[in-house]
Amino acid sequence: MGKTQIKEWYIRLKHGQTWVENEAGSSKPSTGQSKELIENVRRIITKRCHVTNQEITHEGEISTGSVHSILTGDLCMQRESEKFLPKVLTAHQKQHHLEIAQDMVDCANQDPDFMETILSGDETWIYGLFSMRSVILRNNENLASSHCMSVF
């Protein structure tokens, strides 16, 4: 509660008013975040997930503040370089990831050596590769015949 509100109540009570509740219509106007507006913003985001805040404001005919609070509060989205991106994957992205994972499981079931053909881009693996390479060079072995060279 702010000082302004307390001062207003003090003046009202001093002039004979016996209650301190706000009068009807004296509060801030509604932000207009109805279910229809939230669904409208959700449809715009679903249609084009890399849409900007200004584009949503223009297309949905909603104020910038309402768009921002719908995106961050109601739709649980975060701002990423002037664009709003979902914190979780969309249904299409989840389905795509599921299909890729299922294909990999099928390949692993059909070919027992399949997992050995997958190259990892993990920094730990790269560090381990270079360490192995330096050990091979120190031992004066032929690098072309080593298992490490097949990665390059």
Short mmCIF file of C-alpha atoms in Angstrom, two decimals:
data_model
loop_
_atom_site.label_atom_id
_atom_site.label_comp_id
_atom_site.label_asym_id
_atom_site.label_seq_id
_atom_site.Cartn_x
_atom_site.Cartn_y
_atom_site.Cartn_z
CA MET A 1 0.00 0.00 0.00
CA GLY A 2 1.41 3.36 -1.00
CA LYS A 3 1.49 6.72 0.75
CA THR A 4 -0.92 8.17 -1.80
CA GLN A 5 -3.59 5.61 -0.95
CA ILE A 6 -3.19 6.26 2.78
CA LYS A 7 -3.47 10.03 2.23
CA GLU A 8 -6.65 9.57 0.16
CA TRP A 9 -8.22 7.44 2.89
CA TYR A 10 -7.22 9.97 5.57
CA ILE A 11 -8.91 12.79 3.66
CA ARG A 12 -12.06 10.69 3.08
CA LEU A 13 -12.32 9.72 6.76
CA LYS A 14 -11.66 13.31 7.83
CA HIS A 15 -14.60 14.52 5.67
CA GLY A 16 -17.03 12.03 7.19
CA GLN A 17 -16.72 8.96 4.98
CA THR A 18 -17.07 5.85 7.15
CA TRP A 19 -15.47 3.24 4.87
CA VAL A 20 -12.05 3.02 3.24
CA GLU A 21 -12.80 0.80 0.25
CA ASN A 22 -12.29 2.31 -3.17
CA GLU A 23 -15.33 3.67 -4.94
CA ALA A 24 -16.66 1.84 -7.96
CA GLY A 25 -14.74 2.79 -11.08
CA SER A 26 -11.88 4.42 -9.19
CA SER A 27 -9.46 1.55 -9.67
CA LYS A 28 -7.10 1.06 -12.61
CA PRO A 29 -8.73 0.05 -15.89
CA SER A 30 -8.75 -3.61 -16.86
CA THR A 31 -5.78 -4.71 -18.93
CA GLY A 32 -8.03 -6.59 -21.31
CA GLN A 33 -6.44 -10.01 -20.87
CA SER A 34 -9.52 -12.06 -21.61
CA LYS A 35 -9.40 -15.71 -22.60
CA GLU A 36 -10.12 -14.68 -26.19
CA LEU A 37 -7.09 -12.37 -26.30
CA ILE A 38 -4.86 -15.02 -24.73
CA GLU A 39 -6.00 -17.58 -27.32
CA ASN A 40 -5.51 -15.02 -30.10
CA VAL A 41 -1.90 -14.43 -29.00
CA ARG A 42 -1.37 -18.20 -28.65
CA ARG A 43 -2.61 -18.72 -32.25
CA ILE A 44 -0.26 -16.02 -33.56
CA ILE A 45 2.70 -17.60 -31.73
CA THR A 46 1.78 -21.10 -32.92
CA LYS A 47 1.51 -19.91 -36.51
CA ARG A 48 4.88 -18.11 -36.43
CA CYS A 49 6.98 -18.87 -33.35
CA HIS A 50 9.64 -16.22 -34.15
CA VAL A 51 7.19 -13.31 -34.21
CA THR A 52 8.14 -10.05 -32.48
CA ASN A 53 6.20 -8.27 -29.77
CA GLN A 54 5.35 -5.42 -32.18
CA GLU A 55 4.03 -7.84 -34.80
CA ILE A 56 1.72 -9.44 -32.22
CA THR A 57 0.57 -5.98 -31.11
CA HIS A 58 -0.23 -5.00 -34.71
CA GLU A 59 -1.78 -8.30 -35.80
CA GLY A 60 -3.78 -8.94 -32.63
CA GLU A 61 -4.78 -5.29 -32.09
CA ILE A 62 -3.70 -5.52 -28.45
CA SER A 63 -1.68 -3.03 -26.42
CA THR A 64 2.03 -3.67 -26.04
CA GLY A 65 1.75 -4.06 -22.27
CA SER A 66 -1.06 -6.59 -22.57
CA VAL A 67 0.89 -8.58 -25.16
CA HIS A 68 3.93 -8.63 -22.89
CA SER A 69 2.01 -9.78 -19.82
CA ILE A 70 0.10 -12.42 -21.81
CA LEU A 71 3.35 -13.79 -23.24
CA THR A 72 5.31 -13.83 -20.00
CA GLY A 73 2.55 -14.52 -17.49
CA ASP A 74 -0.23 -16.50 -19.16
CA LEU A 75 1.75 -18.34 -21.86
CA CYS A 76 4.98 -18.77 -19.80
CA MET A 77 7.30 -17.52 -22.51
CA GLN A 78 10.63 -15.76 -22.23
CA ARG A 79 12.16 -12.96 -24.26
CA GLU A 80 15.01 -14.02 -26.49
CA SER A 81 16.60 -11.30 -28.61
CA GLU A 82 13.44 -9.31 -29.43
CA LYS A 83 11.49 -12.51 -30.05
CA PHE A 84 9.44 -14.65 -27.68
CA LEU A 85 10.28 -18.33 -27.63
CA PRO A 86 8.48 -21.04 -25.71
CA LYS A 87 10.28 -22.43 -22.68
CA VAL A 88 9.12 -25.88 -23.71
CA LEU A 89 9.01 -27.58 -27.09
CA THR A 90 5.98 -27.23 -29.31
CA ALA A 91 3.92 -30.32 -30.09
CA HIS A 92 5.47 -30.48 -33.58
CA GLN A 93 9.02 -30.31 -32.16
CA LYS A 94 8.23 -33.01 -29.58
CA GLN A 95 6.85 -35.28 -32.32
CA HIS A 96 9.93 -34.67 -34.49
CA HIS A 97 12.30 -35.51 -31.61
CA LEU A 98 10.29 -38.63 -30.80
CA GLU A 99 10.52 -39.83 -34.43
CA ILE A 100 14.29 -39.28 -34.51
CA ALA A 101 14.75 -41.13 -31.21
CA GLN A 102 12.59 -44.02 -32.43
CA ASP A 103 14.63 -44.26 -35.65
CA MET A 104 17.85 -44.41 -33.62
CA VAL A 105 16.44 -47.13 -31.35
CA ASP A 106 15.37 -49.14 -34.41
CA CYS A 107 18.83 -48.78 -35.97
CA ALA A 108 20.49 -49.83 -32.69
CA ASN A 109 18.24 -52.91 -32.48
CA GLN A 110 18.99 -53.92 -36.09
CA ASP A 111 22.76 -53.24 -36.06
CA PRO A 112 24.71 -54.03 -32.86
CA ASP A 113 27.61 -51.81 -34.02
CA PHE A 114 25.37 -48.81 -34.69
CA MET A 115 26.22 -46.99 -31.46
CA GLU A 116 29.93 -47.10 -32.31
CA THR A 117 29.27 -45.15 -35.52
CA ILE A 118 27.84 -42.14 -33.67
CA LEU A 119 30.29 -39.27 -33.26
CA SER A 120 29.93 -37.07 -30.22
CA GLY A 121 30.54 -33.33 -30.33
CA ASP A 122 30.98 -33.13 -26.57
CA GLU A 123 33.99 -31.04 -25.49
CA THR A 124 35.11 -33.80 -23.14
CA TRP A 125 35.23 -36.23 -26.04
CA ILE A 126 37.20 -33.76 -28.20
CA TYR A 127 39.65 -33.20 -25.34
CA GLY A 128 40.00 -36.95 -24.99
CA LEU A 129 40.59 -37.27 -28.75
CA PHE A 130 43.43 -34.76 -28.72
CA SER A 131 44.95 -36.39 -25.64
CA MET A 132 44.84 -39.77 -27.39
CA ARG A 133 46.39 -38.21 -30.49
CA SER A 134 49.31 -36.77 -28.51
CA VAL A 135 49.90 -40.16 -26.85
CA ILE A 136 49.99 -41.82 -30.28
CA LEU A 137 52.42 -39.20 -31.62
CA ARG A 138 54.69 -39.61 -28.59
CA ASN A 139 54.80 -43.35 -29.14
CA ASN A 140 55.85 -42.79 -32.81
CA GLU A 141 52.96 -44.86 -34.11
CA ASN A 142 51.47 -44.33 -37.53
CA LEU A 143 48.57 -41.92 -37.03
CA ALA A 144 46.77 -43.07 -40.17
CA SER A 145 46.42 -46.60 -38.87
CA SER A 146 45.12 -45.56 -35.46
CA HIS A 147 41.47 -45.69 -34.44
CA CYS A 148 41.51 -41.91 -33.77
CA MET A 149 42.24 -41.03 -37.36
CA SER A 150 38.99 -42.60 -38.57
CA VAL A 151 37.16 -39.69 -36.96
CA PHE A 152 38.82 -37.16 -39.25
#
